[in-house]
Each structure stands twice: as C-alpha cells, then as structure tokens.
Amino acid sequence: MADRLELSRTRVQALISEGHVRVDGRAPRKSERVEAGSMIEVDVPPAEEVEILPEDLPLSIVYQDADLLVVDKAAGMVVHPAPGHRSGTLVNALLHHVPDLPGVGGRLRPGIVHRLDRDTSGLILVAKSDRAHQGLADAIKARRVKRLYRAACWGHLQESPLTVDAPIGRDPRDRKRMAVVDGGRRAVTRARVRERWLRAELLDVALQTGRTHQIRVHLAHVGHPVVGDRVYGAGWVRGMGGGDRAWAGELDRRTPRQFLHAAELMFDHPVTGDRMRFASPLPEDLAGVAAWAGSGSSGA
C-alpha cells in the first residue's frame, strides 16, 4: 500500500488502524499477509486542517516543486511550533506561502525532515507530500543527504580535517542542554579549517549524523566552542590571556548570534532521482564579522 499509494508506512498503518482499509470486505490486521486475488479497498480521507495558523512572514524560498521545497531560513526563526513558540515559526510561514500543499501524515502541514536551531541561519529541506517526506527521511537516515555548515570557532584546531565521534544526549545537570554523555546517541562531526584568524577560525563543518545542537556541542567538547554561542561557549573569552584578548573581545562584541550557517545542501530528489545542489552565502550579519576577523584588524 505504501508503494502503490506513495504514502509513508506510518501513514498506511494509521489508515488501517482507523478503519480506512478493507481486505475482501473486512478490516485486516496491520501484519496480515494477503493472498493473490484479494481485493484491497482503501479510503484515503482528505487532509485535515491543523491548528497551526498561516502567517504572512518574510520567507526566502530558493526552490520549490510539487514534492519539496528548500528554504533559506533567517536567524531568529523557530522551525516548528512548540510550547512558548506557537506562532512566528517557519511552519506558520510555509502554510501561508505554499498554497499547493498536499499535506503530510494526513494533515495540511509541511514535512520537516531536519531542523535548524532558532539562531542558526541557512538552508533547510521541507517535504510537501507523503512520498517526498518518506523518501527524504530514508535518505537522511542512510546519510545520503549532505549538509555543509560554516561555523566560526574559538582558538585553533590541532588538526584539520578533524573528526569528532562522541555520543550526545541530554545534559544530566541541565535538561535544556545537550552534552557528550555515556549512553548517548552516536554523533559524528567533521570539521575543516577554511580561514585561520588571530584567535579563531572559520570552518567548513559536515554532519554525518544529525543530533540536537550537534555542531555546537561537539566543538565545545573539543575546546573550540562556536563564536557567539551563549549556551555552550559562554565565558570562553574571559579565560583568554595575552595581547590577543582585546581582539577576541572585539570579535565577541561584533558577533550578534552564534556563528553558524547552513551553507550547502545536496541530495537526490526523492521522486525524480535528480541530483539537487543548493548553496547559501553567509548572511550580512555574519559576513561582516568574517570580513573584520579575516582582515587582521585588532580594533574598530
């Protein structure tokens, strides 16, 4: 059924559980094996309206077709409604800007297949249909979706490229934070120096896995937190000595948010199979910081 109807397996299981599927006139079990000649009837109800309201918010859609879209998310925008953020999210904006949304999981909503932190800018991939959502979710699980970030970190990496392979889970001391912990989920991050600055570096960072706050947690774990990260890098500049401390303080002052941008996205289209590639330059707020840091200036 999932293959024939181009629906996710989760959606098909829900249809069976809700009584929308009959085999030879009777309700089947989800695990039932059908025989040749069996008649399978499926009633797929129309997508339901959801409580999330459309909002006319600024949104940069860099690509869109019948199955998916790619958005260049601005910093400060939460991806999905949650307690404390019921409006003003990327999903609210998409419901307004995408009138031909077929819906995912039987609801009129876009399918978020990966996320970006609120203060991380850049490219995010969104499914418009069940078939695209399932295909993209499978591709991410199989590590066939390539995501490359630009990040500025404090200090200088001892080696480049650098691979960090350390499990991530909830911080036992603060459940709102993530941390490298025994028993966490495996997480792998690869970083390469792009520009070397006085007391910091601009990195290309690739994710092999996609854990919450993964880049920020891993870089902090190896002693090189993301510049501007007030959660995992707070107070790092204060511990810096020598004549470079003034330069570092100025860099910290100039950085308005965590210096993390989803710069490149590569994947195979889940329906057509075409190879898709997208790139997003550093937004103005971070580009100005990088220009100053790369100039070798030590003052205003």
GROMACS .gro file of C-alpha atoms in nm:
model
  300
    1MET     CA    1   0.000   0.000   0.000
    2ALA     CA    2   0.280   0.241   0.084
    3ASP     CA    3   0.439   0.186  -0.257
    4ARG     CA    4   0.117   0.194  -0.459
    5LEU     CA    5  -0.031   0.499  -0.285
    6GLU     CA    6   0.301   0.681  -0.237
    7LEU     CA    7   0.234   0.720   0.134
    8SER     CA    8   0.463   0.663   0.429
    9ARG     CA    9   0.438   0.332   0.613
   10THR     CA   10   0.340   0.522   0.926
   11ARG     CA   11   0.052   0.683   0.737
   12VAL     CA   12  -0.063   0.347   0.598
   13GLN     CA   13  -0.057   0.192   0.946
   14ALA     CA   14  -0.273   0.479   1.070
   15LEU     CA   15  -0.522   0.425   0.785
   16ILE     CA   16  -0.550   0.057   0.880
   17SER     CA   17  -0.592   0.136   1.250
   18GLU     CA   18  -0.858   0.397   1.175
   19GLY     CA   19  -1.064   0.154   0.966
   20HIS     CA   20  -0.999   0.305   0.622
   21VAL     CA   21  -0.870  -0.024   0.475
   22ARG     CA   22  -1.064  -0.341   0.398
   23VAL     CA   23  -0.942  -0.672   0.257
   24ASP     CA   24  -1.215  -0.875   0.088
   25GLY     CA   25  -1.473  -0.663   0.268
   26ARG     CA   26  -1.334  -0.696   0.621
   27ALA     CA   27  -1.097  -0.500   0.843
   28PRO     CA   28  -0.746  -0.652   0.830
   29ARG     CA   29  -0.463  -0.668   1.080
   30LYS     CA   30  -0.163  -0.445   1.002
   31SER     CA   31   0.062  -0.753   0.982
   32GLU     CA   32  -0.177  -0.960   0.773
   33ARG     CA   33  -0.038  -1.130   0.463
   34VAL     CA   34  -0.274  -1.105   0.167
   35GLU     CA   35  -0.323  -1.377  -0.092
   36ALA     CA   36  -0.322  -1.348  -0.470
   37GLY     CA   37  -0.662  -1.230  -0.588
   38SER     CA   38  -0.751  -1.050  -0.264
   39MET     CA   39  -0.939  -0.722  -0.309
   40ILE     CA   40  -0.793  -0.434  -0.108
   41GLU     CA   41  -1.008  -0.123  -0.070
   42VAL     CA   42  -0.857   0.195   0.068
   43ASP     CA   43  -1.039   0.515   0.159
   44VAL     CA   44  -0.783   0.793   0.199
   45PRO     CA   45  -0.961   1.082   0.372
   46PRO     CA   46  -0.873   1.437   0.268
   47ALA     CA   47  -0.601   1.609   0.465
   48GLU     CA   48  -0.729   1.768   0.785
   49GLU     CA   49  -0.683   2.128   0.880
   50VAL     CA   50  -0.438   2.177   1.167
   51GLU     CA   51  -0.446   2.428   1.449
   52ILE     CA   52  -0.126   2.591   1.326
   53LEU     CA   53  -0.230   2.918   1.162
   54PRO     CA   54  -0.080   3.052   0.839
   55GLU     CA   55   0.118   3.373   0.889
   56ASP     CA   56   0.244   3.620   0.629
   57LEU     CA   57   0.605   3.620   0.748
   58PRO     CA   58   0.915   3.702   0.540
   59LEU     CA   59   1.038   3.379   0.383
   60SER     CA   60   1.313   3.308   0.129
   61ILE     CA   61   1.215   3.004  -0.080
   62VAL     CA   62   1.509   2.919  -0.306
   63TYR     CA   63   1.349   2.617  -0.476
   64GLN     CA   64   1.004   2.460  -0.497
   65ASP     CA   65   0.828   2.187  -0.695
   66ALA     CA   66   0.526   1.962  -0.639
   67ASP     CA   67   0.704   1.749  -0.379
   68LEU     CA   68   0.951   1.959  -0.184
   69LEU     CA   69   1.098   2.300  -0.126
   70VAL     CA   70   1.423   2.445   0.002
   71VAL     CA   71   1.412   2.749   0.229
   72ASP     CA   72   1.695   2.983   0.328
   73LYS     CA   73   1.590   3.034   0.690
   74ALA     CA   74   1.670   3.359   0.864
   75ALA     CA   75   1.829   3.357   1.209
   76GLY     CA   76   1.579   3.407   1.489
   77MET     CA   77   1.302   3.196   1.332
   78VAL     CA   78   1.194   2.880   1.514
   79VAL     CA   79   1.130   2.592   1.273
   80HIS     CA   80   0.822   2.428   1.428
   81PRO     CA   81   0.556   2.546   1.676
   82ALA     CA   82   0.622   2.431   2.031
   83PRO     CA   83   0.535   2.550   2.380
   84GLY     CA   84   0.650   2.909   2.400
   85HIS     CA   85   0.663   2.943   2.021
   86ARG     CA   86   0.310   2.884   1.890
   87SER     CA   87   0.343   3.146   1.617
   88GLY     CA   88   0.608   3.318   1.408
   89THR     CA   89   0.763   2.985   1.305
   90LEU     CA   90   0.881   2.850   0.971
   91VAL     CA   91   0.579   2.619   0.956
   92ASN     CA   92   0.341   2.913   1.010
   93ALA     CA   93   0.511   3.096   0.724
   94LEU     CA   94   0.504   2.792   0.492
   95LEU     CA   95   0.129   2.744   0.544
   96HIS     CA   96   0.082   3.096   0.409
   97HIS     CA   97   0.336   3.094   0.126
   98VAL     CA   98   0.270   2.743  -0.013
   99PRO     CA   99  -0.090   2.722  -0.139
  100ASP     CA  100  -0.049   2.383  -0.314
  101LEU     CA  101   0.043   2.188   0.000
  102PRO     CA  102  -0.091   1.828  -0.035
  103GLY     CA  103  -0.013   1.758   0.327
  104VAL     CA  104   0.199   1.509   0.521
  105GLY     CA  105   0.065   1.238   0.752
  106GLY     CA  106  -0.297   1.319   0.665
  107ARG     CA  107  -0.270   1.679   0.780
  108LEU     CA  108  -0.231   2.001   0.588
  109ARG     CA  109   0.119   2.073   0.704
  110PRO     CA  110   0.470   2.065   0.559
  111GLY     CA  111   0.703   1.779   0.648
  112ILE     CA  112   1.009   1.896   0.837
  113VAL     CA  113   1.276   1.633   0.769
  114HIS     CA  114   1.562   1.807   0.951
  115ARG     CA  115   1.585   2.114   1.169
  116LEU     CA  116   1.798   2.417   1.238
  117ASP     CA  117   1.836   2.589   1.573
  118ARG     CA  118   1.648   2.915   1.614
  119ASP     CA  119   1.965   3.126   1.583
  120THR     CA  120   2.118   2.918   1.303
  121SER     CA  121   2.055   3.054   0.955
  122GLY     CA  122   2.065   2.881   0.619
  123LEU     CA  123   1.921   2.604   0.405
  124ILE     CA  124   1.652   2.370   0.527
  125LEU     CA  125   1.474   2.099   0.328
  126VAL     CA  126   1.096   2.060   0.356
  127ALA     CA  127   0.867   1.790   0.213
  128LYS     CA  128   0.529   1.886   0.068
  129SER     CA  129   0.389   1.535   0.028
  130ASP     CA  130   0.399   1.194   0.196
  131ARG     CA  131   0.602   1.037  -0.082
  132ALA     CA  132   0.867   1.309  -0.058
  133HIS     CA  133   0.867   1.301   0.322
  134GLN     CA  134   0.927   0.928   0.334
  135GLY     CA  135   1.195   0.940   0.064
  136LEU     CA  136   1.383   1.227   0.227
  137ALA     CA  137   1.358   1.073   0.574
  138ASP     CA  138   1.503   0.748   0.438
  139ALA     CA  139   1.782   0.940   0.260
  140ILE     CA  140   1.879   1.126   0.577
  141LYS     CA  141   1.880   0.802   0.775
  142ALA     CA  142   2.103   0.645   0.508
  143ARG     CA  143   2.330   0.955   0.516
  144ARG     CA  144   2.264   1.038   0.152
  145VAL     CA  145   2.170   1.400   0.228
  146LYS     CA  146   2.485   1.613   0.252
  147ARG     CA  147   2.474   1.922   0.472
  148LEU     CA  148   2.768   2.159   0.499
  149TYR     CA  149   2.784   2.441   0.753
  150ARG     CA  150   3.002   2.747   0.801
  151ALA     CA  151   3.099   2.795   1.163
  152ALA     CA  152   3.343   3.018   1.346
  153CYS     CA  153   3.510   2.859   1.647
  154TRP     CA  154   3.736   2.995   1.918
  155GLY     CA  155   4.103   2.901   1.913
  156HIS     CA  156   4.280   2.689   1.653
  157LEU     CA  157   4.212   2.324   1.579
  158GLN     CA  158   4.511   2.098   1.643
  159GLU     CA  159   4.437   1.913   1.320
  160SER     CA  160   4.241   1.979   1.003
  161PRO     CA  161   4.037   1.797   0.894
  162LEU     CA  162   3.912   1.696   1.238
  163THR     CA  163   3.659   1.421   1.314
  164VAL     CA  164   3.465   1.426   1.640
  165ASP     CA  165   3.294   1.094   1.717
  166ALA     CA  166   3.128   1.131   2.056
  167PRO     CA  167   2.778   1.033   2.179
  168ILE     CA  168   2.530   1.311   2.253
  169GLY     CA  169   2.240   1.309   2.499
  170ARG     CA  170   2.066   1.533   2.748
  171ASP     CA  171   2.299   1.705   2.992
  172PRO     CA  172   2.226   1.537   3.329
  173ARG     CA  173   2.296   1.868   3.504
  174ASP     CA  174   2.069   2.077   3.282
  175ARG     CA  175   1.793   1.906   3.082
  176LYS     CA  176   1.760   2.206   2.849
  177ARG     CA  177   2.113   2.147   2.719
  178MET     CA  178   2.276   1.865   2.529
  179ALA     CA  179   2.618   1.720   2.613
  180VAL     CA  180   2.863   1.444   2.528
  181VAL     CA  181   2.749   1.168   2.765
  182ASP     CA  182   2.799   0.796   2.809
  183GLY     CA  183   2.498   0.616   2.670
  184GLY     CA  184   2.407   0.900   2.435
  185ARG     CA  185   2.328   0.854   2.067
  186ARG     CA  186   2.627   0.825   1.838
  187ALA     CA  187   2.718   1.155   1.675
  188VAL     CA  188   2.989   1.224   1.417
  189THR     CA  189   3.101   1.570   1.305
  190ARG     CA  190   3.377   1.654   1.055
  191ALA     CA  191   3.542   1.998   1.051
  192ARG     CA  192   3.797   2.155   0.820
  193VAL     CA  193   3.963   2.496   0.856
  194ARG     CA  194   3.854   2.739   0.586
  195GLU     CA  195   4.018   3.058   0.720
  196ARG     CA  196   4.262   3.100   1.008
  197TRP     CA  197   4.206   3.415   1.215
  198LEU     CA  198   4.407   3.562   1.504
  199ARG     CA  199   4.236   3.368   1.787
  200ALA     CA  200   3.957   3.193   1.599
  201GLU     CA  201   3.890   3.005   1.277
  202LEU     CA  202   3.624   2.983   1.009
  203LEU     CA  203   3.533   2.619   0.949
  204ASP     CA  204   3.352   2.402   0.699
  205VAL     CA  205   3.157   2.153   0.909
  206ALA     CA  206   2.981   1.842   0.779
  207LEU     CA  207   2.734   1.628   0.971
  208GLN     CA  208   2.744   1.252   0.944
  209THR     CA  209   2.460   1.231   1.197
  210GLY     CA  210   2.201   1.490   1.295
  211ARG     CA  211   2.169   1.520   1.672
  212THR     CA  212   2.025   1.821   1.854
  213HIS     CA  213   2.286   2.101   1.881
  214GLN     CA  214   2.545   1.858   1.744
  215ILE     CA  215   2.795   2.104   1.595
  216ARG     CA  216   2.778   2.336   1.896
  217VAL     CA  217   2.816   2.050   2.147
  218HIS     CA  218   3.099   1.877   1.961
  219LEU     CA  219   3.306   2.191   1.904
  220ALA     CA  220   3.265   2.289   2.269
  221HIS     CA  221   3.359   1.934   2.370
  222VAL     CA  222   3.696   1.959   2.192
  223GLY     CA  223   3.765   2.301   2.343
  224HIS     CA  224   3.668   2.520   2.045
  225PRO     CA  225   3.312   2.644   2.100
  226VAL     CA  226   3.121   2.831   1.832
  227VAL     CA  227   3.183   3.206   1.842
  228GLY     CA  228   2.876   3.385   1.974
  229ASP     CA  229   2.725   3.073   2.131
  230ARG     CA  230   2.589   3.197   2.465
  231VAL     CA  231   2.489   2.846   2.577
  232TYR     CA  232   2.790   2.624   2.504
  233GLY     CA  233   3.060   2.890   2.472
  234ALA     CA  234   2.972   3.141   2.743
  235GLY     CA  235   3.272   3.295   2.919
  236TRP     CA  236   3.532   3.150   2.683
  237VAL     CA  237   3.683   3.490   2.601
  238ARG     CA  238   3.732   3.574   2.968
  239GLY     CA  239   3.972   3.284   3.002
  240MET     CA  240   4.192   3.406   2.718
  241GLY     CA  241   4.517   3.575   2.818
  242GLY     CA  242   4.786   3.774   2.642
  243GLY     CA  243   4.765   4.058   2.397
  244ASP     CA  244   4.512   3.880   2.179
  245ARG     CA  245   4.240   3.909   2.439
  246ALA     CA  246   4.137   4.253   2.313
  247TRP     CA  247   4.097   4.116   1.959
  248ALA     CA  248   3.890   3.825   2.088
  249GLY     CA  249   3.672   4.058   2.293
  250GLU     CA  250   3.607   4.271   1.987
  251LEU     CA  251   3.517   3.964   1.781
  252ASP     CA  252   3.279   3.854   2.053
  253ARG     CA  253   3.121   4.200   2.066
  254ARG     CA  254   3.074   4.212   1.689
  255THR     CA  255   2.912   3.866   1.667
  256PRO     CA  256   2.536   3.915   1.713
  257ARG     CA  257   2.448   3.545   1.748
  258GLN     CA  258   2.604   3.202   1.724
  259PHE     CA  259   2.824   3.200   1.414
  260LEU     CA  260   2.662   2.901   1.245
  261HIS     CA  261   2.512   2.893   0.896
  262ALA     CA  262   2.377   2.603   0.688
  263ALA     CA  263   2.562   2.688   0.368
  264GLU     CA  264   2.527   2.390   0.133
  265LEU     CA  265   2.268   2.119   0.075
  266MET     CA  266   2.300   1.820  -0.161
  267PHE     CA  267   2.056   1.532  -0.212
  268ASP     CA  268   1.883   1.317  -0.471
  269HIS     CA  269   1.526   1.422  -0.544
  270PRO     CA  270   1.304   1.159  -0.377
  271VAL     CA  271   1.069   1.138  -0.678
  272THR     CA  272   1.268   1.224  -0.992
  273GLY     CA  273   1.608   1.099  -0.871
  274ASP     CA  274   1.777   1.418  -0.997
  275ARG     CA  275   2.082   1.536  -0.805
  276MET     CA  276   1.998   1.863  -0.629
  277ARG     CA  277   2.257   2.114  -0.506
  278PHE     CA  278   2.197   2.442  -0.327
  279ALA     CA  279   2.428   2.700  -0.170
  280SER     CA  280   2.366   2.999   0.055
  281PRO     CA  281   2.631   3.266   0.121
  282LEU     CA  282   2.690   3.396   0.471
  283PRO     CA  283   2.412   3.640   0.563
  284GLU     CA  284   2.504   4.004   0.615
  285ASP     CA  285   2.537   3.985   0.993
  286LEU     CA  286   2.793   3.702   0.981
  287ALA     CA  287   2.964   3.813   0.659
  288GLY     CA  288   3.058   4.142   0.824
  289VAL     CA  289   3.206   3.960   1.121
  290ALA     CA  290   3.409   3.730   0.894
  291ALA     CA  291   3.536   4.023   0.689
  292TRP     CA  292   3.659   4.202   1.001
  293ALA     CA  293   3.817   3.891   1.152
  294GLY     CA  294   3.988   3.800   0.828
  295SER     CA  295   4.133   4.146   0.779
  296GLY     CA  296   4.370   4.108   1.072
  297SER     CA  297   4.227   4.413   1.247
  298SER     CA  298   4.260   4.442   1.618
  299GLY     CA  299   4.022   4.728   1.674
  300ALA     CA  300   3.719   4.904   1.533
   0.00000   0.00000   0.00000
